[in-house]
């Protein structure tokens, strides 16, 4: 497709409909099976007119993905909702019951509970709030099952990534913490889970849930000045007990640019992945770290954000890719569509979004470009000296890791449901084998895990 002058030339939509929308890039070494998990019902919910979280951005994203025909490169799933039992694997029963029962019409009967459960401007009671939460959580559990069964190498759920929700309360637009639910499931089969969060806000809910364990390493890049929501995420939050050193925080100032962000991201993540040796990676790709975001204050362009996803993918580990924040819907959808193309190894054709995109007028402001320039809008307060000190402090923290912790599978979390009987049986066998071998050296255990990862692919069918 050419980059034509919109004002003088008529689009020939019929001809354009046959033009290729992407070129497949063949990768000789790694061709992951990618699955895409999207329940269109999630985009129908509404937090309220003045609220910045707009679930319809998910519909816009899906429409771009489909218009570029990226569905041809993935297995598509229409996931079911999460059940109450699945939600209470992390959340308290009282809180889940409250979410199920309260509505805008009956909320006056729940005044005390509204206070107790931190309901307010950020997390209002809106129509269908429980259904919305169980839809996005169900989508991530579906994606997680595909990874666990070994039938996907990378599973995408742009509706997930609501990283602030706590066990007994919502926080920062997040009611249910789908990420924690997903990681609890992954821990049943994976010795070490790495969680990476590039939303501009600190991934506090996920960090808190796994603060005492060395089996989940959480890493969040975010704006930090002690006041910016949620106010946490300084260097000194490193985890406690067994989890000490397994929470990593990268506090950034306003206005960080593409080159500095990518350089810092790679220079931290490369040694971290090599040292922790995760067997699976969950990446939250909040789009509010883009330049021009309604709530954000960084200067990142879409390609820089996506470079972080590409870099993580290059390690060839099973991966869950999630959404998160993002408050300029047209940029959110451009980003997540482009990241879908990076994950599926295709190059999108043309500079403008396809003419077949419904709601194409949303992209008119930047002449329909897929990659509008989003940089240099905010003064960059991250000096070279500051970024170097951030890098050094984090590398210093990584020195305490002493390689990957070996794992006794007796440490798996309590039954959390959502796994089939067949998978349970395969897991029992794996755990028994692990017990037999628990006196092996650390290197041997790691090798055993590799062997088991291979075995699991055949044993666990979806
Ligand atoms: F601007 C608003 C208008 C209406 C309602 C809320 C907001 C708003 C903007 N920023 N709320 C915030 C943040 N809250 C506060 C607190 C309220 N004060 C008393 C302090 O500053 C919350 C920002 C949440 C960000 C969520 C997220 O992007 O990290 C996310 N990730 O996944 C899903 C959401
Ligand atoms: Ca973050």
Short mmCIF file of C-alpha atoms and ligand atoms in Angstrom, two decimals:
data_model
loop_
_atom_site.label_atom_id
_atom_site.label_comp_id
_atom_site.label_asym_id
_atom_site.label_seq_id
_atom_site.Cartn_x
_atom_site.Cartn_y
_atom_site.Cartn_z
CA UNK A 1 0.00 0.00 0.00
CA UNK A 2 1.35 3.42 -0.82
CA UNK A 3 1.52 6.45 1.36
CA UNK A 4 -0.90 8.55 -0.73
CA UNK A 5 -2.31 12.00 -0.34
CA UNK A 6 -5.65 11.50 1.40
CA UNK A 7 -7.02 14.82 0.14
CA UNK A 8 -6.61 14.28 -3.62
CA UNK A 9 -6.80 10.54 -4.25
CA UNK A 10 -9.80 8.29 -3.84
CA UNK A 11 -8.99 5.02 -2.06
CA UNK A 12 -9.72 1.94 -4.11
CA UNK A 13 -10.85 -0.25 -1.22
CA UNK A 14 -11.58 -3.24 -3.48
CA UNK A 15 -8.03 -3.36 -4.84
CA UNK A 16 -6.56 -2.58 -1.46
CA UNK A 17 -8.51 -5.49 0.04
CA UNK A 18 -6.33 -7.88 -1.97
CA UNK A 19 -3.02 -6.17 -1.23
CA UNK A 20 -0.79 -7.98 1.29
CA UNK A 21 -0.95 -6.41 4.72
CA UNK A 22 2.27 -8.00 5.97
CA UNK A 23 5.37 -9.90 4.92
CA UNK A 24 6.41 -12.98 6.87
CA UNK A 25 9.95 -12.70 8.22
CA UNK A 26 11.46 -16.16 8.35
CA UNK A 27 13.52 -16.84 11.40
CA UNK A 28 15.90 -19.75 11.07
CA UNK A 29 16.20 -20.44 14.79
CA UNK A 30 12.91 -19.73 16.58
CA UNK A 31 9.38 -19.96 15.16
CA UNK A 32 7.08 -19.90 18.19
CA UNK A 33 3.48 -21.12 18.07
CA UNK A 34 1.52 -18.03 19.05
CA UNK A 35 -2.01 -18.00 20.48
CA UNK A 36 -4.27 -14.96 20.83
CA UNK A 37 -6.90 -14.92 23.59
CA UNK A 38 -9.66 -12.37 23.25
CA UNK A 39 -13.25 -12.27 24.46
CA UNK A 40 -14.88 -9.33 22.61
CA UNK A 41 -17.40 -8.87 25.45
CA UNK A 42 -14.63 -7.28 27.56
CA UNK A 43 -14.64 -4.09 25.49
CA UNK A 44 -18.33 -3.34 26.17
CA UNK A 45 -17.86 -2.29 29.79
CA UNK A 46 -17.55 1.31 30.88
CA UNK A 47 -15.90 2.69 34.03
CA UNK A 48 -17.75 6.03 33.69
CA UNK A 49 -17.58 9.07 31.42
CA UNK A 50 -14.70 10.89 33.05
CA UNK A 51 -12.72 7.76 33.83
CA UNK A 52 -9.51 7.36 31.78
CA UNK A 53 -9.70 3.55 31.53
CA UNK A 54 -11.59 2.80 28.31
CA UNK A 55 -12.14 -0.92 27.64
CA UNK A 56 -13.15 -0.13 24.04
CA UNK A 57 -9.40 0.32 23.33
CA UNK A 58 -9.36 -3.49 23.32
CA UNK A 59 -11.89 -3.60 20.48
CA UNK A 60 -9.82 -1.04 18.57
CA UNK A 61 -6.72 -3.21 19.09
CA UNK A 62 -8.51 -6.35 17.92
CA UNK A 63 -9.82 -4.56 14.84
CA UNK A 64 -6.32 -3.45 13.88
CA UNK A 65 -4.94 -6.96 14.45
CA UNK A 66 -7.67 -8.46 12.25
CA UNK A 67 -7.41 -5.76 9.56
CA UNK A 68 -3.70 -6.49 9.23
CA UNK A 69 -4.71 -10.18 8.99
CA UNK A 70 -2.43 -11.13 11.86
CA UNK A 71 -5.01 -13.77 12.88
CA UNK A 72 -3.56 -15.86 10.03
CA UNK A 73 -0.36 -16.17 12.05
CA UNK A 74 -1.90 -17.23 15.38
CA UNK A 75 -4.32 -19.69 16.98
CA UNK A 76 -7.33 -17.67 18.08
CA UNK A 77 -9.27 -18.45 21.25
CA UNK A 78 -12.53 -17.06 22.56
CA UNK A 79 -11.96 -17.66 26.28
CA UNK A 80 -14.58 -18.42 28.90
CA UNK A 81 -14.99 -16.32 32.05
CA UNK A 82 -13.03 -17.15 35.21
CA UNK A 83 -15.11 -18.90 37.85
CA UNK A 84 -15.48 -17.71 41.43
CA UNK A 85 -13.23 -20.59 42.54
CA UNK A 86 -10.54 -19.47 40.14
CA UNK A 87 -10.68 -15.91 41.47
CA UNK A 88 -10.47 -17.03 45.12
CA UNK A 89 -7.17 -18.78 44.37
CA UNK A 90 -5.75 -15.33 45.21
CA UNK A 91 -8.58 -13.03 46.28
CA UNK A 92 -10.47 -13.37 49.54
CA UNK A 93 -13.92 -14.90 49.38
CA UNK A 94 -15.46 -11.79 51.02
CA UNK A 95 -13.96 -9.51 48.42
CA UNK A 96 -15.06 -11.69 45.48
CA UNK A 97 -18.59 -11.92 46.95
CA UNK A 98 -18.66 -8.15 47.29
CA UNK A 99 -17.59 -7.71 43.64
CA UNK A 100 -20.36 -10.11 42.59
CA UNK A 101 -23.11 -8.49 44.62
CA UNK A 102 -22.59 -4.74 44.41
CA UNK A 103 -24.09 -2.74 41.53
CA UNK A 104 -24.52 1.01 40.92
CA UNK A 105 -28.22 0.56 41.86
CA UNK A 106 -27.70 -1.19 45.21
CA UNK A 107 -24.38 0.41 46.26
CA UNK A 108 -26.08 2.64 48.87
CA UNK A 109 -26.74 -0.57 50.85
CA UNK A 110 -23.01 -1.32 50.93
CA UNK A 111 -21.58 1.94 52.30
CA UNK A 112 -19.34 0.27 54.87
CA UNK A 113 -18.12 -2.33 52.37
CA UNK A 114 -17.40 0.39 49.79
CA UNK A 115 -15.05 2.01 52.30
CA UNK A 116 -13.54 -1.30 53.39
CA UNK A 117 -12.90 -2.36 49.81
CA UNK A 118 -11.40 0.96 48.67
CA UNK A 119 -14.13 1.78 46.14
CA UNK A 120 -13.82 5.35 44.85
CA UNK A 121 -12.81 7.43 41.85
CA UNK A 122 -10.06 5.09 40.66
CA UNK A 123 -12.13 1.94 41.13
CA UNK A 124 -15.79 2.89 40.89
CA UNK A 125 -18.72 0.47 41.06
CA UNK A 126 -19.88 0.20 37.46
CA UNK A 127 -22.42 -1.96 35.67
CA UNK A 128 -21.02 -5.42 35.04
CA UNK A 129 -17.82 -4.80 37.05
CA UNK A 130 -17.69 -8.48 38.16
CA UNK A 131 -18.41 -9.84 34.68
CA UNK A 132 -15.73 -7.56 33.22
CA UNK A 133 -13.18 -8.79 35.77
CA UNK A 134 -14.04 -12.45 35.26
CA UNK A 135 -13.78 -12.01 31.48
CA UNK A 136 -10.27 -10.54 31.50
CA UNK A 137 -9.10 -12.98 34.17
CA UNK A 138 -10.64 -15.89 32.21
CA UNK A 139 -8.74 -14.80 29.10
CA UNK A 140 -5.42 -14.89 30.94
CA UNK A 141 -6.16 -18.25 32.55
CA UNK A 142 -6.96 -19.58 29.09
CA UNK A 143 -3.65 -18.24 27.77
CA UNK A 144 -1.84 -19.71 30.78
CA UNK A 145 -3.33 -23.16 30.12
CA UNK A 146 -2.05 -23.07 26.56
CA UNK A 147 1.45 -22.40 27.83
CA UNK A 148 1.25 -25.03 30.56
CA UNK A 149 0.04 -27.68 28.15
CA UNK A 150 2.89 -26.79 25.80
CA UNK A 151 0.51 -26.12 22.91
CA UNK A 152 1.56 -22.46 22.65
CA UNK A 153 5.04 -20.99 23.01
CA UNK A 154 3.77 -17.43 23.27
CA UNK A 155 0.22 -16.57 24.35
CA UNK A 156 -1.15 -13.03 23.97
CA UNK A 157 -3.95 -11.47 26.04
CA UNK A 158 -4.20 -7.71 25.53
CA UNK A 159 -7.19 -7.50 27.89
CA UNK A 160 -5.09 -8.70 30.84
CA UNK A 161 -2.28 -7.22 32.91
CA UNK A 162 -4.23 -5.52 35.74
CA UNK A 163 -1.25 -5.44 38.04
CA UNK A 164 -2.46 -3.30 40.99
CA UNK A 165 -5.33 -5.40 42.43
CA UNK A 166 -4.67 -6.75 45.94
CA UNK A 167 -5.99 -9.84 47.69
CA UNK A 168 -8.80 -7.99 49.43
CA UNK A 169 -9.25 -4.81 47.42
CA UNK A 170 -9.15 -3.20 44.02
CA UNK A 171 -6.54 -0.57 43.22
CA UNK A 172 -5.63 1.66 40.27
CA UNK A 173 -8.46 0.61 37.92
CA UNK A 174 -7.76 -3.10 38.66
CA UNK A 175 -10.38 -5.26 40.43
CA UNK A 176 -8.95 -8.74 39.97
CA UNK A 177 -5.25 -9.44 39.66
CA UNK A 178 -5.24 -11.76 36.66
CA UNK A 179 -1.42 -11.78 36.62
CA UNK A 180 -1.17 -13.23 40.13
CA UNK A 181 -3.79 -15.87 39.23
CA UNK A 182 -1.81 -16.78 36.14
CA UNK A 183 1.55 -17.00 37.94
CA UNK A 184 0.02 -19.19 40.68
CA UNK A 185 -0.98 -21.61 37.93
CA UNK A 186 2.41 -21.43 36.22
CA UNK A 187 4.13 -22.28 39.51
CA UNK A 188 2.50 -25.68 39.46
CA UNK A 189 4.72 -26.70 36.56
CA UNK A 190 7.43 -24.08 36.29
CA UNK A 191 10.28 -23.85 38.78
CA UNK A 192 10.96 -20.17 38.16
CA UNK A 193 8.67 -17.48 36.74
CA UNK A 194 9.98 -14.10 35.63
CA UNK A 195 7.48 -11.22 35.65
CA UNK A 196 8.44 -8.08 33.66
CA UNK A 197 6.31 -4.94 33.85
CA UNK A 198 6.84 -2.02 31.44
CA UNK A 199 3.65 -0.13 32.33
CA UNK A 200 4.60 3.39 33.53
CA UNK A 201 3.12 2.52 36.94
CA UNK A 202 4.80 0.28 39.49
CA UNK A 203 3.54 -3.33 39.34
CA UNK A 204 2.87 -3.29 43.08
CA UNK A 205 0.11 -5.94 43.30
CA UNK A 206 2.21 -8.63 41.62
CA UNK A 207 5.34 -7.66 43.55
CA UNK A 208 3.45 -7.84 46.86
CA UNK A 209 1.91 -11.25 46.10
CA UNK A 210 5.32 -12.85 45.50
CA UNK A 211 7.47 -10.73 47.83
CA UNK A 212 8.57 -13.67 49.99
CA UNK A 213 9.41 -16.26 47.33
CA UNK A 214 12.47 -16.84 45.17
CA UNK A 215 10.41 -18.74 42.61
CA UNK A 216 8.96 -15.59 41.11
CA UNK A 217 11.21 -12.72 40.21
CA UNK A 218 9.32 -9.47 39.60
CA UNK A 219 10.87 -6.58 37.67
CA UNK A 220 9.07 -3.30 37.15
CA UNK A 221 10.21 -0.28 35.14
CA UNK A 222 8.16 2.78 36.09
CA UNK A 223 8.05 6.45 36.91
CA UNK A 224 8.92 6.97 40.55
CA UNK A 225 9.10 10.09 42.68
CA UNK A 226 7.32 8.81 45.79
CA UNK A 227 4.05 10.44 44.73
CA UNK A 228 3.21 9.14 41.27
CA UNK A 229 0.64 6.32 41.60
CA UNK A 230 0.93 3.93 43.45
CA UNK A 231 3.81 5.71 45.26
CA UNK A 232 5.93 2.54 45.63
CA UNK A 233 8.73 0.99 43.57
CA UNK A 234 11.99 2.47 44.78
CA UNK A 235 15.28 0.51 44.58
CA UNK A 236 15.09 -0.58 48.19
CA UNK A 237 12.00 -2.76 47.66
CA UNK A 238 13.94 -5.94 46.96
CA UNK A 239 11.80 -8.67 48.61
CA UNK A 240 11.98 -10.32 52.03
CA UNK A 241 12.82 -13.74 53.52
CA UNK A 242 13.40 -16.26 50.72
CA UNK A 243 12.29 -13.56 48.29
CA UNK A 244 15.07 -11.15 49.25
CA UNK A 245 16.71 -9.80 46.05
CA UNK A 246 13.94 -11.31 43.87
CA UNK A 247 11.97 -8.06 43.51
CA UNK A 248 13.67 -5.59 41.20
CA UNK A 249 12.55 -2.01 40.75
CA UNK A 250 13.75 0.43 38.11
CA UNK A 251 12.60 3.92 39.18
CA UNK A 252 12.65 6.43 36.32
CA UNK A 253 12.02 10.15 36.02
CA UNK A 254 9.78 12.01 33.54
CA UNK A 255 10.47 12.09 29.84
CA UNK A 256 12.73 9.07 29.27
CA UNK A 257 13.52 8.63 25.56
CA UNK A 258 13.73 5.58 23.28
CA UNK A 259 17.49 5.03 23.31
CA UNK A 260 17.95 5.41 27.06
CA UNK A 261 15.00 3.14 27.84
CA UNK A 262 16.05 0.38 25.45
CA UNK A 263 19.68 0.51 26.58
CA UNK A 264 18.72 0.34 30.26
CA UNK A 265 16.11 -2.38 29.67
CA UNK A 266 18.55 -4.63 27.82
CA UNK A 267 21.45 -4.01 30.15
CA UNK A 268 19.34 -5.03 33.16
CA UNK A 269 17.30 -7.83 31.61
CA UNK A 270 20.15 -9.69 29.93
CA UNK A 271 22.12 -10.48 33.12
CA UNK A 272 18.91 -10.93 35.09
CA UNK A 273 17.54 -13.60 32.73
CA UNK A 274 20.92 -15.32 32.47
CA UNK A 275 21.26 -15.43 36.21
CA UNK A 276 17.67 -16.27 37.30
CA UNK A 277 17.10 -18.73 34.43
CA UNK A 278 13.31 -18.51 34.37
CA UNK A 279 11.45 -21.39 32.76
CA UNK A 280 8.65 -19.02 31.70
CA UNK A 281 8.27 -15.25 31.33
CA UNK A 282 5.17 -13.09 31.86
CA UNK A 283 5.49 -9.62 30.34
CA UNK A 284 2.99 -6.86 31.14
CA UNK A 285 3.10 -4.32 28.29
CA UNK A 286 1.18 -1.34 29.70
CA UNK A 287 0.90 1.25 26.92
CA UNK A 288 0.91 4.25 29.26
CA UNK A 289 4.71 4.33 28.99
CA UNK A 290 4.28 5.64 25.42
CA UNK A 291 4.75 9.33 24.69
CA UNK A 292 1.48 11.26 24.50
CA UNK A 293 -0.38 9.03 26.96
CA UNK A 294 -3.19 10.81 28.84
CA UNK A 295 -1.81 9.70 32.24
CA UNK A 296 1.82 8.98 31.36
CA UNK A 297 4.90 11.20 31.15
CA UNK A 298 7.52 9.25 29.17
CA UNK A 299 8.59 9.90 25.56
CA UNK A 300 8.64 6.36 24.18
CA UNK A 301 7.71 5.55 20.61
CA UNK A 302 5.89 2.38 19.63
CA UNK A 303 9.02 0.75 18.17
CA UNK A 304 11.03 1.34 21.35
CA UNK A 305 8.32 -0.19 23.55
CA UNK A 306 8.09 -3.14 21.17
CA UNK A 307 11.86 -3.55 21.15
CA UNK A 308 11.57 -4.57 24.83
CA UNK A 309 9.09 -7.31 23.88
CA UNK A 310 11.30 -8.42 20.97
CA UNK A 311 14.32 -8.60 23.25
CA UNK A 312 12.52 -10.75 25.83
CA UNK A 313 11.18 -12.99 23.05
CA UNK A 314 14.73 -13.48 21.73
CA UNK A 315 15.51 -15.67 24.77
CA UNK A 316 13.18 -18.29 23.25
CA UNK A 317 11.37 -19.06 26.51
CA UNK A 318 7.62 -19.69 26.84
CA UNK A 319 6.00 -16.32 27.26
CA UNK A 320 2.72 -14.69 28.22
CA UNK A 321 2.26 -11.22 26.75
CA UNK A 322 -0.30 -8.96 28.44
CA UNK A 323 -1.75 -5.48 28.18
CA UNK A 324 -2.20 -3.18 31.18
CA UNK A 325 -2.58 0.58 31.37
CA UNK A 326 -2.80 2.88 28.35
CA UNK A 327 -5.06 5.93 28.17
CA UNK A 328 -4.79 7.27 24.63
CA UNK A 329 -6.83 4.51 22.94
CA UNK A 330 -5.55 5.05 19.39
CA UNK A 331 -1.94 4.72 20.58
CA UNK A 332 -2.74 1.72 22.78
CA UNK A 333 -4.22 -0.13 19.81
CA UNK A 334 -1.38 0.84 17.46
CA UNK A 335 1.14 -0.40 20.01
CA UNK A 336 -0.46 -3.73 20.82
CA UNK A 337 -1.17 -4.45 17.15
CA UNK A 338 2.46 -3.68 16.28
CA UNK A 339 3.64 -5.86 19.18
CA UNK A 340 1.45 -8.67 17.85
CA UNK A 341 3.32 -8.35 14.54
CA UNK A 342 6.67 -8.49 16.34
CA UNK A 343 5.63 -11.63 18.22
CA UNK A 344 4.36 -13.33 15.04
CA UNK A 345 7.49 -12.32 13.11
CA UNK A 346 5.84 -10.30 10.39
CA UNK A 347 6.56 -6.90 8.92
CA UNK A 348 3.43 -4.78 8.53
CA UNK A 349 3.00 -3.21 5.08
CA UNK A 350 2.40 0.49 4.47
CA UNK A 351 2.74 3.47 6.75
CA UNK A 352 -0.97 3.91 7.34
CA UNK A 353 -3.41 1.58 9.05
CA UNK A 354 -5.45 -0.50 6.53
CA UNK A 355 -8.50 1.17 5.01
CA UNK A 356 -10.60 -1.79 6.15
CA UNK A 357 -10.20 -0.88 9.85
CA UNK A 358 -13.60 -0.07 11.35
CA UNK A 359 -13.44 3.19 13.35
CA UNK A 360 -10.50 4.25 11.15
CA UNK A 361 -11.35 7.87 11.94
CA UNK A 362 -9.76 7.34 15.38
CA UNK A 363 -6.40 7.42 13.61
CA UNK A 364 -7.14 10.52 11.49
CA UNK A 365 -5.40 12.95 13.85
CA UNK A 366 -1.97 11.59 12.88
CA UNK A 367 -2.90 11.04 9.22
CA UNK A 368 -3.71 7.35 9.90
CA UNK A 369 -0.04 6.56 10.56
CA UNK A 370 0.75 3.34 12.42
CA UNK A 371 3.88 4.98 13.86
CA UNK A 372 3.18 8.64 14.66
CA UNK A 373 6.12 10.36 16.33
CA UNK A 374 5.48 10.34 20.09
CA UNK A 375 8.86 11.54 21.37
CA UNK A 376 10.20 14.77 22.87
CA UNK A 377 6.88 15.95 24.33
CA UNK A 378 8.12 15.97 27.93
CA UNK A 379 11.43 17.28 29.26
CA UNK A 380 13.78 14.33 29.83
CA UNK A 381 14.70 14.43 33.54
CA UNK A 382 16.74 11.21 33.33
CA UNK A 383 20.32 12.41 33.04
CA UNK A 384 23.01 10.02 31.77
CA UNK A 385 24.47 10.09 35.27
CA UNK A 386 21.15 9.14 36.87
CA UNK A 387 20.55 6.27 34.43
CA UNK A 388 24.05 4.95 34.99
CA UNK A 389 23.48 4.98 38.75
CA UNK A 390 20.19 3.08 38.24
CA UNK A 391 21.96 0.47 36.11
CA UNK A 392 24.78 0.03 38.63
CA UNK A 393 22.45 -0.30 41.62
CA UNK A 394 20.43 -2.98 39.87
CA UNK A 395 23.46 -4.94 38.68
CA UNK A 396 24.70 -4.75 42.26
CA UNK A 397 21.40 -6.31 43.44
CA UNK A 398 21.68 -9.07 40.84
CA UNK A 399 25.08 -10.09 42.27
CA UNK A 400 23.20 -11.44 45.30
CA UNK A 401 21.21 -13.89 43.21
CA UNK A 402 23.96 -16.53 43.05
CA UNK A 403 22.43 -18.22 40.04
CA UNK A 404 18.99 -19.74 39.76
CA UNK A 405 17.43 -21.09 42.95
CA UNK A 406 16.81 -24.80 42.73
CA UNK A 407 13.26 -25.80 43.43
CA UNK A 408 11.71 -28.57 45.39
CA UNK A 409 8.30 -29.12 43.91
CA UNK A 410 6.91 -29.73 47.38
CA UNK A 411 6.92 -25.92 47.49
CA UNK A 412 4.18 -25.61 44.88
CA UNK A 413 1.32 -23.42 46.06
CA UNK A 414 -1.91 -25.02 47.35
CA UNK A 415 -4.42 -26.37 44.88
CA UNK A 416 -5.52 -23.52 42.69
CA UNK A 417 -7.79 -25.25 40.20
CA UNK A 418 -8.10 -24.67 36.48
CA UNK A 419 -5.92 -27.64 35.54
CA UNK A 420 -7.34 -30.76 33.94
CA UNK A 421 -7.18 -34.24 35.52
CA UNK A 422 -4.79 -35.27 32.75
CA UNK A 423 -2.47 -32.39 33.60
CA UNK A 424 -2.73 -33.22 37.31
CA UNK A 425 -1.59 -36.77 36.61
CA UNK A 426 1.34 -35.60 34.49
CA UNK A 427 2.30 -33.17 37.24
CA UNK A 428 2.15 -35.87 39.91
CA UNK A 429 4.55 -37.95 37.86
CA UNK A 430 6.88 -35.00 37.34
CA UNK A 431 6.84 -34.20 41.05
CA UNK A 432 7.57 -37.77 42.03
CA UNK A 433 10.50 -37.79 39.66
CA UNK A 434 11.64 -34.49 41.15
CA UNK A 435 11.50 -35.97 44.66
CA UNK A 436 13.64 -38.92 43.58
CA UNK A 437 16.20 -36.56 42.17
CA UNK A 438 16.12 -33.93 44.88
CA UNK A 439 19.62 -34.71 46.09
CA UNK A 440 21.18 -34.07 42.75
CA UNK A 441 23.49 -31.09 42.31
CA UNK A 442 21.96 -27.78 41.27
CA UNK A 443 23.21 -28.15 37.68
CA UNK A 444 21.68 -31.62 37.57
CA UNK A 445 18.33 -30.34 38.79
CA UNK A 446 18.36 -27.68 36.14
CA UNK A 447 19.09 -30.28 33.50
CA UNK A 448 16.29 -32.42 34.87
CA UNK A 449 13.93 -29.50 34.53
CA UNK A 450 14.95 -29.09 30.90
CA UNK A 451 14.21 -32.75 30.29
CA UNK A 452 10.87 -32.37 32.03
CA UNK A 453 9.94 -29.31 30.06
CA UNK A 454 10.41 -31.40 26.93
CA UNK A 455 8.44 -34.33 28.38
CA UNK A 456 5.59 -32.09 29.48
CA UNK A 457 5.05 -30.85 25.96
CA UNK A 458 3.96 -34.31 24.91
CA UNK A 459 2.19 -35.29 28.09
CA UNK A 460 -0.05 -32.34 28.63
CA UNK A 461 -2.48 -31.84 25.83
CA UNK A 462 -4.95 -29.00 25.96
F1 LIG B 1 -7.62 11.00 36.17
C1 LIG B 1 -8.57 10.26 36.70
C2 LIG B 1 -9.89 10.54 36.40
C3 LIG B 1 -10.88 9.77 36.98
C4 LIG B 1 -10.54 8.75 37.82
C5 LIG B 1 -9.20 8.48 38.10
C6 LIG B 1 -8.20 9.24 37.52
C7 LIG B 1 -6.80 8.92 37.82
C8 LIG B 1 -5.67 9.34 37.16
N1 LIG B 1 -4.59 8.80 37.80
N2 LIG B 1 -6.41 8.14 38.83
C9 LIG B 1 -5.09 8.05 38.79
C10 LIG B 1 -4.29 7.23 39.71
N3 LIG B 1 -4.74 7.41 41.07
C11 LIG B 1 -4.22 8.30 41.91
C12 LIG B 1 -4.83 8.31 43.28
C13 LIG B 1 -6.14 8.90 43.41
N4 LIG B 1 -5.60 9.88 44.35
C14 LIG B 1 -6.20 10.24 45.50
C15 LIG B 1 -4.30 9.29 44.22
O1 LIG B 1 -3.32 9.05 41.55
C16 LIG B 1 -4.39 5.75 39.39
C17 LIG B 1 -3.61 5.35 38.18
C18 LIG B 1 -3.84 3.90 37.85
C19 LIG B 1 -2.93 3.38 36.77
C20 LIG B 1 -3.33 1.99 36.37
C21 LIG B 1 -2.36 1.28 35.45
O2 LIG B 1 -2.05 2.06 34.32
O3 LIG B 1 -1.14 1.02 36.07
C22 LIG B 1 -2.99 -0.03 34.98
N5 LIG B 1 -2.31 -1.05 34.65
O4 LIG B 1 -3.14 -2.05 34.29
C23 LIG B 1 -4.36 -1.61 34.35
C24 LIG B 1 -4.30 -0.32 34.80
CA1 LIG B 2 5.84 -0.88 35.46
#
